[in-house]
Short mmCIF file of C-alpha atoms and ligand atoms in Angstrom, two decimals:
data_model
loop_
_atom_site.label_atom_id
_atom_site.label_comp_id
_atom_site.label_asym_id
_atom_site.label_seq_id
_atom_site.Cartn_x
_atom_site.Cartn_y
_atom_site.Cartn_z
CA UNK A 1 54.07 24.42 -39.98
CA UNK A 2 52.72 21.80 -42.44
CA UNK A 3 50.49 19.14 -41.87
CA UNK A 4 52.10 15.95 -41.61
CA UNK A 5 50.15 14.61 -44.68
CA UNK A 6 51.23 17.79 -46.98
CA UNK A 7 55.05 17.34 -45.35
CA UNK A 8 55.35 13.84 -46.30
CA UNK A 9 54.07 14.32 -49.83
CA UNK A 10 56.62 17.26 -50.25
CA UNK A 11 59.41 15.29 -48.34
CA UNK A 12 59.69 18.13 -46.41
CA UNK A 13 61.33 18.04 -42.71
CA UNK A 14 61.49 20.99 -39.50
CA UNK A 15 64.38 23.10 -40.57
CA UNK A 16 64.19 22.78 -44.36
CA UNK A 17 62.38 25.69 -47.08
CA UNK A 18 59.51 25.65 -48.56
CA UNK A 19 57.93 27.77 -51.37
CA UNK A 20 55.08 29.35 -50.72
CA UNK A 21 52.96 30.24 -53.98
CA UNK A 22 49.21 32.76 -53.02
CA UNK A 23 46.10 33.06 -55.25
CA UNK A 24 47.64 36.00 -56.92
CA UNK A 25 50.82 35.14 -57.85
CA UNK A 26 52.89 36.35 -54.79
CA UNK A 27 55.55 33.82 -54.18
CA UNK A 28 58.08 33.69 -50.85
CA UNK A 29 60.37 30.75 -49.47
CA UNK A 30 58.70 30.08 -45.69
CA UNK A 31 61.36 27.59 -43.29
CA UNK A 32 59.06 25.15 -42.00
CA UNK A 33 59.14 24.94 -38.10
CA UNK A 34 57.06 22.55 -37.40
CA UNK A 35 54.91 19.28 -38.53
CA UNK A 36 51.08 18.77 -36.91
CA UNK A 37 48.74 16.05 -37.16
CA UNK A 38 45.26 16.54 -36.22
CA UNK A 39 43.78 13.21 -36.56
CA UNK A 40 42.04 13.67 -39.60
CA UNK A 41 44.04 12.24 -42.35
CA UNK A 42 41.86 14.89 -45.26
CA UNK A 43 42.66 17.86 -42.91
CA UNK A 44 46.45 17.26 -42.44
CA UNK A 45 46.98 16.38 -46.31
CA UNK A 46 46.04 19.87 -46.99
CA UNK A 47 46.43 22.31 -44.23
CA UNK A 48 49.60 24.66 -43.04
CA UNK A 49 49.63 27.53 -41.01
CA UNK A 50 51.83 30.68 -41.00
CA UNK A 51 52.19 33.36 -38.65
CA UNK A 52 49.41 36.22 -39.41
CA UNK A 53 51.97 38.86 -39.97
CA UNK A 54 53.67 36.57 -42.91
CA UNK A 55 50.66 36.04 -44.32
CA UNK A 56 49.22 39.74 -44.06
CA UNK A 57 52.27 40.67 -45.75
CA UNK A 58 52.20 37.76 -48.21
CA UNK A 59 48.58 38.80 -49.65
CA UNK A 60 49.73 42.47 -49.71
CA UNK A 61 47.16 43.89 -46.84
CA UNK A 62 47.63 45.93 -43.82
CA UNK A 63 48.08 44.52 -40.51
CA UNK A 64 44.23 44.92 -40.00
CA UNK A 65 43.43 42.49 -42.38
CA UNK A 66 41.71 39.07 -41.00
CA UNK A 67 39.02 36.40 -42.71
CA UNK A 68 38.19 34.42 -39.65
CA UNK A 69 39.13 34.13 -35.81
CA UNK A 70 38.03 30.64 -34.29
CA UNK A 71 37.55 31.07 -30.43
CA UNK A 72 37.45 27.67 -28.70
CA UNK A 73 35.73 27.69 -25.41
CA UNK A 74 36.16 25.97 -22.12
CA UNK A 75 31.75 24.93 -21.97
CA UNK A 76 31.18 24.26 -26.04
CA UNK A 77 27.53 24.88 -24.96
CA UNK A 78 28.18 28.53 -24.72
CA UNK A 79 28.86 29.09 -28.20
CA UNK A 80 25.67 29.68 -30.03
CA UNK A 81 25.23 32.52 -27.50
CA UNK A 82 28.52 33.70 -27.62
CA UNK A 83 27.92 34.04 -31.57
CA UNK A 84 25.40 36.06 -31.39
CA UNK A 85 27.25 38.34 -28.47
CA UNK A 86 30.08 38.61 -30.96
CA UNK A 87 27.91 39.08 -33.85
CA UNK A 88 25.91 41.84 -32.38
CA UNK A 89 28.60 43.66 -30.77
CA UNK A 90 31.51 44.25 -33.93
CA UNK A 91 28.98 42.81 -36.75
CA UNK A 92 30.80 40.68 -38.34
CA UNK A 93 29.45 36.64 -39.05
CA UNK A 94 29.79 34.49 -36.36
CA UNK A 95 29.17 30.46 -36.72
CA UNK A 96 29.17 28.53 -33.65
CA UNK A 97 30.08 24.94 -33.47
CA UNK A 98 26.96 23.80 -33.03
CA UNK A 99 25.60 25.42 -36.15
CA UNK A 100 28.36 24.01 -38.15
CA UNK A 101 28.37 20.69 -37.18
CA UNK A 102 24.68 20.32 -37.24
CA UNK A 103 24.65 17.35 -39.35
CA UNK A 104 27.33 15.48 -37.24
CA UNK A 105 24.98 16.20 -33.94
CA UNK A 106 21.59 15.12 -35.74
CA UNK A 107 23.29 11.89 -36.54
CA UNK A 108 24.61 11.10 -33.15
CA UNK A 109 21.47 12.71 -31.45
CA UNK A 110 19.09 9.57 -33.40
CA UNK A 111 21.87 7.08 -32.12
CA UNK A 112 21.56 8.40 -28.75
CA UNK A 113 17.79 8.22 -28.57
CA UNK A 114 17.94 4.64 -30.38
CA UNK A 115 20.43 3.16 -28.02
CA UNK A 116 18.19 4.67 -24.41
CA UNK A 117 15.16 3.49 -26.19
CA UNK A 118 16.78 0.00 -26.20
CA UNK A 119 17.78 0.12 -22.95
CA UNK A 120 14.25 2.07 -21.63
CA UNK A 121 12.55 -1.31 -23.74
CA UNK A 122 14.52 -4.33 -21.60
CA UNK A 123 14.00 -2.65 -18.53
CA UNK A 124 10.61 -2.75 -18.89
CA UNK A 125 10.67 -6.38 -20.21
CA UNK A 126 13.19 -7.27 -17.16
CA UNK A 127 10.82 -5.31 -14.69
CA UNK A 128 7.97 -7.57 -15.94
CA UNK A 129 10.20 -10.64 -14.87
CA UNK A 130 10.89 -9.60 -11.83
CA UNK A 131 7.48 -8.56 -11.35
CA UNK A 132 6.40 -12.14 -12.15
CA UNK A 133 8.82 -13.68 -9.92
CA UNK A 134 7.86 -12.14 -6.94
CA UNK A 135 4.02 -12.55 -7.93
CA UNK A 136 4.69 -16.41 -8.13
CA UNK A 137 6.59 -16.26 -5.12
CA UNK A 138 3.62 -14.95 -2.98
CA UNK A 139 1.49 -17.21 -4.26
CA UNK A 140 4.31 -20.08 -2.94
CA UNK A 141 4.54 -18.54 0.46
CA UNK A 142 0.74 -17.64 1.26
CA UNK A 143 1.05 -20.09 4.09
CA UNK A 144 3.98 -18.40 5.32
CA UNK A 145 2.72 -15.01 5.31
CA UNK A 146 -0.53 -16.16 6.90
CA UNK A 147 2.01 -17.59 10.07
CA UNK A 148 3.62 -14.18 9.95
CA UNK A 149 0.91 -12.37 9.89
CA UNK A 150 -1.21 -14.14 12.93
CA UNK A 151 1.94 -14.37 15.04
CA UNK A 152 1.68 -10.67 14.93
CA UNK A 153 3.96 -9.33 12.12
CA UNK A 154 1.60 -6.57 10.21
CA UNK A 155 1.19 -5.88 6.64
CA UNK A 156 3.81 -3.50 6.61
CA UNK A 157 6.73 -5.72 7.96
CA UNK A 158 5.21 -7.98 5.12
CA UNK A 159 5.54 -5.37 2.21
CA UNK A 160 8.79 -4.29 3.55
CA UNK A 161 10.11 -8.05 3.61
CA UNK A 162 9.05 -8.37 -0.42
CA UNK A 163 10.20 -4.96 -1.12
CA UNK A 164 13.75 -6.14 -0.08
CA UNK A 165 14.00 -9.33 -1.74
CA UNK A 166 13.40 -7.28 -4.84
CA UNK A 167 15.66 -4.75 -3.94
CA UNK A 168 18.24 -7.57 -3.42
CA UNK A 169 17.24 -8.97 -7.35
CA UNK A 170 18.23 -5.25 -8.39
CA UNK A 171 21.24 -4.53 -6.65
CA UNK A 172 23.00 -8.05 -7.52
CA UNK A 173 21.32 -6.91 -11.27
CA UNK A 174 23.08 -3.93 -10.97
CA UNK A 175 26.34 -4.60 -9.62
CA UNK A 176 27.03 -7.43 -11.99
CA UNK A 177 25.28 -5.16 -14.64
CA UNK A 178 27.76 -2.47 -14.17
CA UNK A 179 30.77 -5.42 -13.68
CA UNK A 180 29.48 -7.07 -16.87
CA UNK A 181 29.10 -3.60 -18.61
CA UNK A 182 32.89 -2.24 -17.56
CA UNK A 183 34.39 -5.80 -18.74
CA UNK A 184 32.60 -5.36 -21.98
CA UNK A 185 33.93 -1.83 -22.59
CA UNK A 186 37.45 -3.20 -21.74
CA UNK A 187 37.68 -5.78 -24.48
CA UNK A 188 35.60 -3.53 -27.12
CA UNK A 189 38.49 -1.05 -26.15
CA UNK A 190 41.16 -3.28 -27.13
CA UNK A 191 39.51 -4.38 -30.64
CA UNK A 192 41.82 -2.56 -33.55
CA UNK A 193 39.83 -0.43 -35.02
CA UNK A 194 41.81 0.87 -37.89
CA UNK A 195 40.94 3.62 -40.76
CA UNK A 196 42.66 5.59 -43.14
CA UNK A 197 40.73 9.02 -42.06
CA UNK A 198 41.71 9.31 -38.44
CA UNK A 199 45.22 7.85 -38.71
CA UNK A 200 45.37 8.53 -34.33
CA UNK A 201 42.60 6.00 -33.63
CA UNK A 202 44.16 2.26 -32.81
CA UNK A 203 41.21 1.25 -30.82
CA UNK A 204 37.18 2.18 -30.43
CA UNK A 205 37.03 4.99 -28.70
CA UNK A 206 35.27 4.43 -25.39
CA UNK A 207 33.94 6.64 -22.96
CA UNK A 208 34.38 5.48 -19.53
CA UNK A 209 32.41 8.32 -17.66
CA UNK A 210 30.95 7.59 -14.46
CA UNK A 211 27.93 9.28 -15.75
CA UNK A 212 26.88 6.21 -17.62
CA UNK A 213 27.11 3.86 -14.60
CA UNK A 214 24.95 6.03 -12.30
CA UNK A 215 22.71 5.96 -14.58
CA UNK A 216 22.45 2.25 -15.42
CA UNK A 217 22.31 1.88 -11.64
CA UNK A 218 19.79 3.95 -11.01
CA UNK A 219 17.52 2.59 -13.47
CA UNK A 220 18.11 -0.99 -12.67
CA UNK A 221 17.13 0.11 -8.80
CA UNK A 222 13.94 2.20 -9.75
CA UNK A 223 12.65 -0.64 -12.02
CA UNK A 224 12.82 -3.53 -9.53
CA UNK A 225 12.01 -0.88 -6.78
CA UNK A 226 8.68 -0.30 -9.02
CA UNK A 227 8.41 -4.10 -10.30
CA UNK A 228 8.64 -5.02 -6.33
CA UNK A 229 6.02 -2.45 -5.07
CA UNK A 230 3.19 -3.91 -6.35
CA UNK A 231 3.66 -7.58 -5.42
CA UNK A 232 4.59 -6.34 -2.07
CA UNK A 233 1.76 -4.80 -1.57
CA UNK A 234 -0.44 -7.74 -2.60
CA UNK A 235 1.53 -9.56 -0.29
CA UNK A 236 0.88 -7.08 2.85
CA UNK A 237 -2.91 -7.73 2.01
CA UNK A 238 -3.40 -11.50 2.50
CA UNK A 239 -5.55 -12.35 4.51
CA UNK A 240 -4.63 -14.77 6.96
CA UNK A 241 -8.22 -15.97 8.38
CA UNK A 242 -8.39 -17.06 4.48
CA UNK A 243 -5.14 -19.07 4.21
CA UNK A 244 -5.59 -20.82 7.53
CA UNK A 245 -9.31 -22.07 6.78
CA UNK A 246 -8.35 -22.78 3.50
CA UNK A 247 -5.90 -25.28 4.68
CA UNK B 1 -16.98 -10.35 37.91
CA UNK B 2 -14.55 -6.43 37.76
CA UNK B 3 -13.56 -5.70 34.51
CA UNK B 4 -9.78 -5.47 35.76
CA UNK B 5 -10.14 -9.18 36.42
CA UNK B 6 -10.95 -10.39 32.60
CA UNK B 7 -8.27 -10.44 30.04
CA UNK B 8 -10.96 -11.03 27.46
CA UNK B 9 -14.18 -10.05 27.00
CA UNK B 10 -16.42 -10.82 23.96
CA UNK B 11 -19.59 -8.65 23.77
CA UNK B 12 -22.66 -9.84 21.62
CA UNK B 13 -20.19 -10.25 18.74
CA UNK B 14 -22.41 -11.31 15.58
CA UNK B 15 -20.63 -12.29 12.30
CA UNK B 16 -22.33 -14.00 9.05
CA UNK B 17 -20.42 -15.31 5.90
CA UNK B 18 -21.98 -13.58 2.35
CA UNK B 19 -20.82 -15.86 -0.04
CA UNK B 20 -23.01 -17.01 -2.03
CA UNK B 21 -26.13 -16.48 0.36
CA UNK B 22 -26.03 -14.75 3.72
CA UNK B 23 -25.37 -17.13 6.58
CA UNK B 24 -25.24 -16.44 9.85
CA UNK B 25 -22.44 -18.16 11.95
CA UNK B 26 -21.68 -16.92 15.59
CA UNK B 27 -25.49 -15.31 17.02
CA UNK B 28 -24.82 -12.77 19.72
CA UNK B 29 -21.63 -14.52 21.44
CA UNK B 30 -21.22 -12.62 24.94
CA UNK B 31 -18.68 -14.26 27.10
CA UNK B 32 -15.09 -13.63 29.06
CA UNK B 33 -12.10 -15.07 30.18
CA UNK B 34 -10.46 -14.12 33.88
CA UNK B 35 -6.22 -14.02 34.39
CA UNK B 36 -4.92 -17.22 35.18
CA UNK B 37 -8.70 -19.13 33.98
CA UNK B 38 -8.02 -22.84 31.81
CA UNK B 39 -11.23 -22.35 29.56
CA UNK B 40 -12.02 -25.10 27.17
CA UNK B 41 -14.46 -24.95 24.13
CA UNK B 42 -16.33 -27.80 22.64
CA UNK B 43 -19.21 -27.98 20.33
CA UNK B 44 -20.17 -30.38 17.36
CA UNK B 45 -18.03 -29.84 14.27
CA UNK B 46 -19.41 -26.58 11.93
CA UNK B 47 -21.04 -24.96 14.81
CA UNK B 48 -18.20 -21.59 14.23
CA UNK B 49 -15.56 -22.61 17.25
CA UNK B 50 -12.78 -21.69 14.62
CA UNK B 51 -14.74 -18.46 13.41
CA UNK B 52 -14.98 -16.86 16.80
CA UNK B 53 -11.41 -18.27 17.80
CA UNK B 54 -9.92 -16.09 14.83
CA UNK B 55 -12.22 -12.91 15.55
CA UNK B 56 -11.28 -12.97 19.15
CA UNK B 57 -7.45 -13.42 17.81
CA UNK B 58 -7.83 -10.04 16.12
CA UNK B 59 -7.27 -11.46 13.16
CA UNK B 60 -10.58 -11.42 11.28
CA UNK B 61 -12.16 -8.00 11.90
CA UNK B 62 -15.23 -8.47 9.74
CA UNK B 63 -17.57 -8.80 12.69
CA UNK B 64 -20.28 -7.06 14.68
CA UNK B 65 -20.09 -6.90 18.21
CA UNK B 66 -16.79 -5.65 20.48
CA UNK B 67 -13.94 -7.86 21.38
CA UNK B 68 -11.77 -6.73 24.62
CA UNK B 69 -8.21 -7.59 25.06
CA UNK B 70 -6.50 -6.56 28.52
CA UNK B 71 -9.30 -4.08 28.83
CA UNK B 72 -8.32 -2.84 25.19
CA UNK B 73 -11.46 -2.64 23.29
CA UNK B 74 -10.12 -3.83 19.55
CA UNK B 75 -13.06 -3.41 17.06
CA UNK B 76 -11.66 -0.62 14.48
CA UNK B 77 -8.47 -0.80 15.70
CA UNK B 78 -5.70 -0.31 12.69
CA UNK B 79 -3.98 -3.34 11.44
CA UNK B 80 -0.71 -2.36 12.82
CA UNK B 81 -1.83 -1.87 16.25
CA UNK B 82 -3.83 -5.49 16.36
CA UNK B 83 -0.63 -7.29 14.94
CA UNK B 84 1.21 -5.67 18.05
CA UNK B 85 -1.63 -6.58 20.06
CA UNK B 86 -1.21 -10.14 18.46
CA UNK B 87 2.08 -10.05 19.02
CA UNK B 88 2.68 -9.16 22.64
CA UNK B 89 -0.32 -10.42 24.24
CA UNK B 90 -1.67 -13.44 22.08
CA UNK B 91 -0.38 -16.46 21.50
CA UNK B 92 -2.06 -19.02 18.53
CA UNK B 93 -1.90 -22.51 18.29
CA UNK B 94 -3.45 -23.67 14.85
CA UNK B 95 -5.75 -26.35 14.30
CA UNK B 96 -3.02 -27.72 11.51
CA UNK B 97 0.14 -26.71 12.75
CA UNK B 98 1.58 -24.14 11.18
CA UNK B 99 5.63 -23.58 10.43
CA UNK B 100 7.88 -21.56 8.52
CA UNK B 101 9.27 -24.42 6.22
CA UNK B 102 12.21 -21.80 5.12
CA UNK B 103 13.11 -22.03 9.01
CA UNK B 104 14.46 -24.32 11.43
CA UNK B 105 12.49 -25.06 14.60
CA UNK B 106 14.49 -22.82 17.17
CA UNK B 107 14.17 -19.93 14.29
CA UNK B 108 10.12 -20.80 14.29
CA UNK B 109 9.83 -20.04 17.79
CA UNK B 110 11.94 -17.60 18.47
CA UNK B 111 10.76 -15.58 15.22
CA UNK B 112 7.48 -13.74 17.27
CA UNK B 113 10.19 -12.65 20.20
CA UNK B 114 12.62 -11.36 17.38
CA UNK B 115 9.56 -8.93 16.16
CA UNK B 116 8.48 -8.07 19.95
CA UNK B 117 12.30 -6.78 20.24
CA UNK B 118 11.75 -6.31 23.64
CA UNK B 119 14.71 -8.98 24.91
CA UNK B 120 18.05 -9.58 23.34
CA UNK B 121 18.50 -12.52 20.11
CA UNK B 122 20.39 -14.17 22.98
CA UNK B 123 17.50 -14.05 25.55
CA UNK B 124 14.74 -14.96 23.34
CA UNK B 125 17.05 -17.69 22.21
CA UNK B 126 17.17 -19.43 25.50
CA UNK B 127 13.72 -19.01 26.37
CA UNK B 128 12.90 -20.43 22.45
CA UNK B 129 14.99 -23.76 24.06
CA UNK B 130 13.38 -23.89 27.60
CA UNK B 131 10.29 -23.89 25.83
CA UNK B 132 11.41 -26.81 23.23
CA UNK B 133 12.84 -28.55 26.35
CA UNK B 134 9.85 -28.44 28.45
CA UNK B 135 7.64 -29.85 24.98
CA UNK B 136 10.31 -32.53 24.84
CA UNK B 137 11.31 -31.49 21.72
CA UNK B 138 14.68 -29.72 22.09
CA UNK B 139 16.33 -32.05 19.98
CA UNK B 140 14.96 -31.50 17.21
CA UNK B 141 15.42 -27.86 17.59
CA UNK B 142 18.47 -27.39 15.08
CA UNK B 143 15.81 -29.33 12.26
CA UNK B 144 14.54 -27.91 9.27
CA UNK B 145 10.36 -27.57 10.07
CA UNK B 146 9.46 -29.56 7.62
CA UNK B 147 11.76 -32.50 8.84
CA UNK B 148 9.60 -32.94 11.77
CA UNK B 149 6.67 -35.14 12.41
CA UNK B 150 3.21 -34.16 12.43
CA UNK B 151 2.92 -34.25 17.01
CA UNK B 152 6.05 -32.41 16.94
CA UNK B 153 5.27 -29.72 14.59
CA UNK B 154 2.26 -29.06 16.73
CA UNK B 155 4.15 -28.77 19.99
CA UNK B 156 7.16 -26.58 18.29
CA UNK B 157 3.84 -24.47 17.34
CA UNK B 158 2.82 -24.52 21.05
CA UNK B 159 6.25 -23.46 21.76
CA UNK B 160 6.32 -20.45 19.61
CA UNK B 161 2.81 -19.24 21.10
CA UNK B 162 4.45 -18.79 24.53
CA UNK B 163 7.71 -17.19 23.27
CA UNK B 164 6.48 -13.68 23.97
CA UNK B 165 4.88 -14.37 27.45
CA UNK B 166 1.11 -14.10 25.86
CA UNK B 167 -2.04 -12.95 28.34
CA UNK B 168 -3.75 -15.18 26.42
CA UNK B 169 -3.12 -18.28 24.81
CA UNK B 170 -5.68 -19.65 22.04
CA UNK B 171 -5.39 -22.92 20.82
CA UNK B 172 -8.00 -24.38 17.88
CA UNK B 173 -7.84 -28.19 18.84
CA UNK B 174 -3.64 -28.20 19.81
CA UNK B 175 -3.33 -31.53 20.69
CA UNK B 176 -5.74 -32.68 17.94
CA UNK B 177 -2.49 -34.58 16.70
CA UNK B 178 -1.15 -35.67 19.83
CA UNK B 179 -1.56 -39.28 21.23
CA UNK B 180 -2.50 -40.15 24.48
CA UNK B 181 1.09 -39.25 26.66
CA UNK B 182 1.96 -36.00 24.50
CA UNK B 183 -1.61 -34.43 24.72
CA UNK B 184 -1.11 -35.38 28.58
CA UNK B 185 2.38 -33.16 28.10
CA UNK B 186 0.56 -30.24 26.63
CA UNK B 187 -2.19 -30.36 29.09
CA UNK B 188 0.28 -30.25 31.73
CA UNK B 189 2.13 -27.06 30.49
CA UNK B 190 -0.83 -25.53 29.97
CA UNK B 191 -2.26 -25.42 33.12
CA UNK B 192 0.77 -24.76 34.62
CA UNK B 193 1.17 -21.31 32.69
CA UNK B 194 -2.34 -20.79 33.69
CA UNK B 195 -1.75 -21.71 37.73
CA UNK B 196 2.05 -20.80 38.05
CA UNK B 197 2.18 -18.01 35.50
CA UNK B 198 -1.39 -16.38 35.72
CA UNK B 199 -2.28 -16.77 32.04
CA UNK B 200 -5.39 -17.50 30.91
CA UNK B 201 -5.83 -20.29 28.22
CA UNK B 202 -8.76 -20.21 25.76
CA UNK B 203 -8.53 -24.08 23.86
CA UNK B 204 -11.11 -25.39 21.29
CA UNK B 205 -11.52 -29.18 21.80
CA UNK B 206 -12.98 -32.51 20.34
CA UNK B 207 -11.28 -34.69 23.38
CA UNK B 208 -13.97 -34.35 26.47
CA UNK B 209 -11.15 -36.15 28.62
CA UNK B 210 -9.18 -32.60 27.90
CA UNK B 211 -12.08 -30.49 28.43
CA UNK B 212 -13.39 -32.05 31.66
CA UNK B 213 -10.65 -31.10 33.62
CA UNK B 214 -10.20 -27.73 32.47
CA UNK B 215 -11.35 -24.99 34.79
CA UNK B 216 -14.46 -24.54 32.93
CA UNK B 217 -15.90 -25.38 29.93
CA UNK B 218 -17.92 -23.46 26.81
CA UNK B 219 -20.09 -25.43 25.24
CA UNK B 220 -21.44 -24.28 21.65
CA UNK B 221 -23.65 -25.15 19.16
CA UNK B 222 -25.14 -23.70 15.67
CA UNK B 223 -23.42 -20.28 16.36
CA UNK B 224 -24.54 -19.85 20.12
CA UNK B 225 -23.37 -20.64 23.53
CA UNK B 226 -25.13 -22.80 25.04
CA UNK B 227 -23.42 -23.43 28.28
CA UNK B 228 -20.49 -21.25 29.66
N1 LIG C 301 -15.13 -18.70 4.47
C1 LIG C 301 -16.58 -19.30 4.38
N2 LIG C 301 -17.79 -18.82 4.22
C2 LIG C 301 -18.66 -19.78 3.96
N3 LIG C 301 -18.97 -20.73 5.01
C3 LIG C 301 -17.87 -20.80 5.79
C4 LIG C 301 -16.58 -20.28 5.47
N4 LIG C 301 -15.56 -20.76 6.44
C5 LIG C 301 -16.50 -21.23 7.45
N5 LIG C 301 -18.15 -21.02 7.33
C6 LIG C 301 -19.14 -22.06 7.91
O1 LIG C 301 -19.31 -21.63 9.25
C7 LIG C 301 -19.46 -22.85 9.95
C8 LIG C 301 -18.18 -22.83 11.12
O2 LIG C 301 -17.14 -22.68 10.27
P1 LIG C 301 -16.02 -23.06 11.78
O3 LIG C 301 -14.72 -23.40 10.83
O4 LIG C 301 -16.58 -22.21 12.51
O5 LIG C 301 -16.50 -24.52 12.51
P2 LIG C 301 -15.54 -25.35 13.74
O6 LIG C 301 -16.73 -25.38 14.96
O7 LIG C 301 -14.31 -24.87 14.22
O8 LIG C 301 -15.54 -26.70 12.75
P3 LIG C 301 -14.44 -27.62 13.26
O9 LIG C 301 -14.95 -28.70 14.41
O10 LIG C 301 -14.79 -29.13 12.30
O11 LIG C 301 -13.38 -27.49 12.82
C9 LIG C 301 -19.63 -23.87 9.30
O12 LIG C 301 -20.61 -24.31 9.13
C10 LIG C 301 -19.01 -23.52 7.88
O13 LIG C 301 -19.29 -24.56 6.91
MG1 LIG C 302 -12.35 -25.51 13.39
#
């Protein structure tokens, strides 16, 4: 099995035979049974695979000779534990995928931290905006609050009204944020992203996972609730007599 | 005078304002209003009439003494309970008409009834319309509250105070903004709910003719009741 880049260079196609030379100078004619493309051009240009028995024979080694075993797990996160377990049990070197890609992981961790930090800062700013709007609204509506209280609405009724108001802002903002986010994702998903290193990737890679939508809505609602809570409490404590006298 | 026939009883109420210096405003005020009684309160400006009314309406809780409404002592009750009492047992008409400009006239009248939730919205609406008709502002029902004249607003506020059929209606110069004719209409309605529905009324007024025609007039001077 030849990598696509390699096959293209040798102009080899399925069914044809190619000559293989090992590091020790052994030669053999092997038939091309397939061509693969991993998606990473650099790897496809140099890699090829053959049956383990053939390779052992070619290298003149016994059938117990293995240099590497790659294990693919359903759950990537189990890799470090499993690596240690295998190393202990069979006395071999085990390298888990996280350690192997540590540099890449650190890079993407930093990027995640930055994007979450920007998100949190935006939420705080928006939260203060809502807080201010509701605070101003309470000053405007002092008369109305006083009338409601004088006619028998309690402080908690008033607080409920203002919390409801802020939650309406939160839900409206959250939903329009989701729609906006989804639209943007769609647009970005269709932007061409062509790079020689990754020949199978044609557009920007997008993760539509609902996880991010849930996080976004939860934080939007949490922010508006907190931002609304303080003005709502203030409204509930308005003294109607003071307002009615002041008129 | 048996305790049960009193809708409202006031026992030795004292109140002072402390800003900037302590000024006593109400001094040992004691009085009672019986079921079905129409009482007016007069006295010169600044003698403490509004202050007393705010305490009696349970809105002002910063006083000494006791206010008993429908045989329930109210001093020290929670805000939650006091607002229930206000909603169910007291109708209040302010010295200055106070309507919610965000709502229609009809909604304004209905609101305390919707809060009480003892009757369906349709029943409350029907009752609100009847009250507006009695006060001759039925044609204004669907206007926004801020589109009314001062006198019309005051009559709407009176309708609102009656929506839950309260034990007692308190008014701080409820006819202060009305001409002779409308003042007459309000007086007749008040008299009718006192005599026919056995509800009590406690009305602050500067109109001597109005006061003279009520069952009893309480005269205040400098924070004290001089005639009751
Ligand atoms: N918030 C306050 N702080 C200090 N003094 C006050 C305050 N509110 C009212 N007063 C004083 O209390 C006294 C009684 O006021 P109140 O409003 O009860 O008078 P009133 O009898 O209703 O007068 P009017 O007929 O003009 O409405 C007045 O001398 C007033 O100056
Ligand atoms: Mg007054």
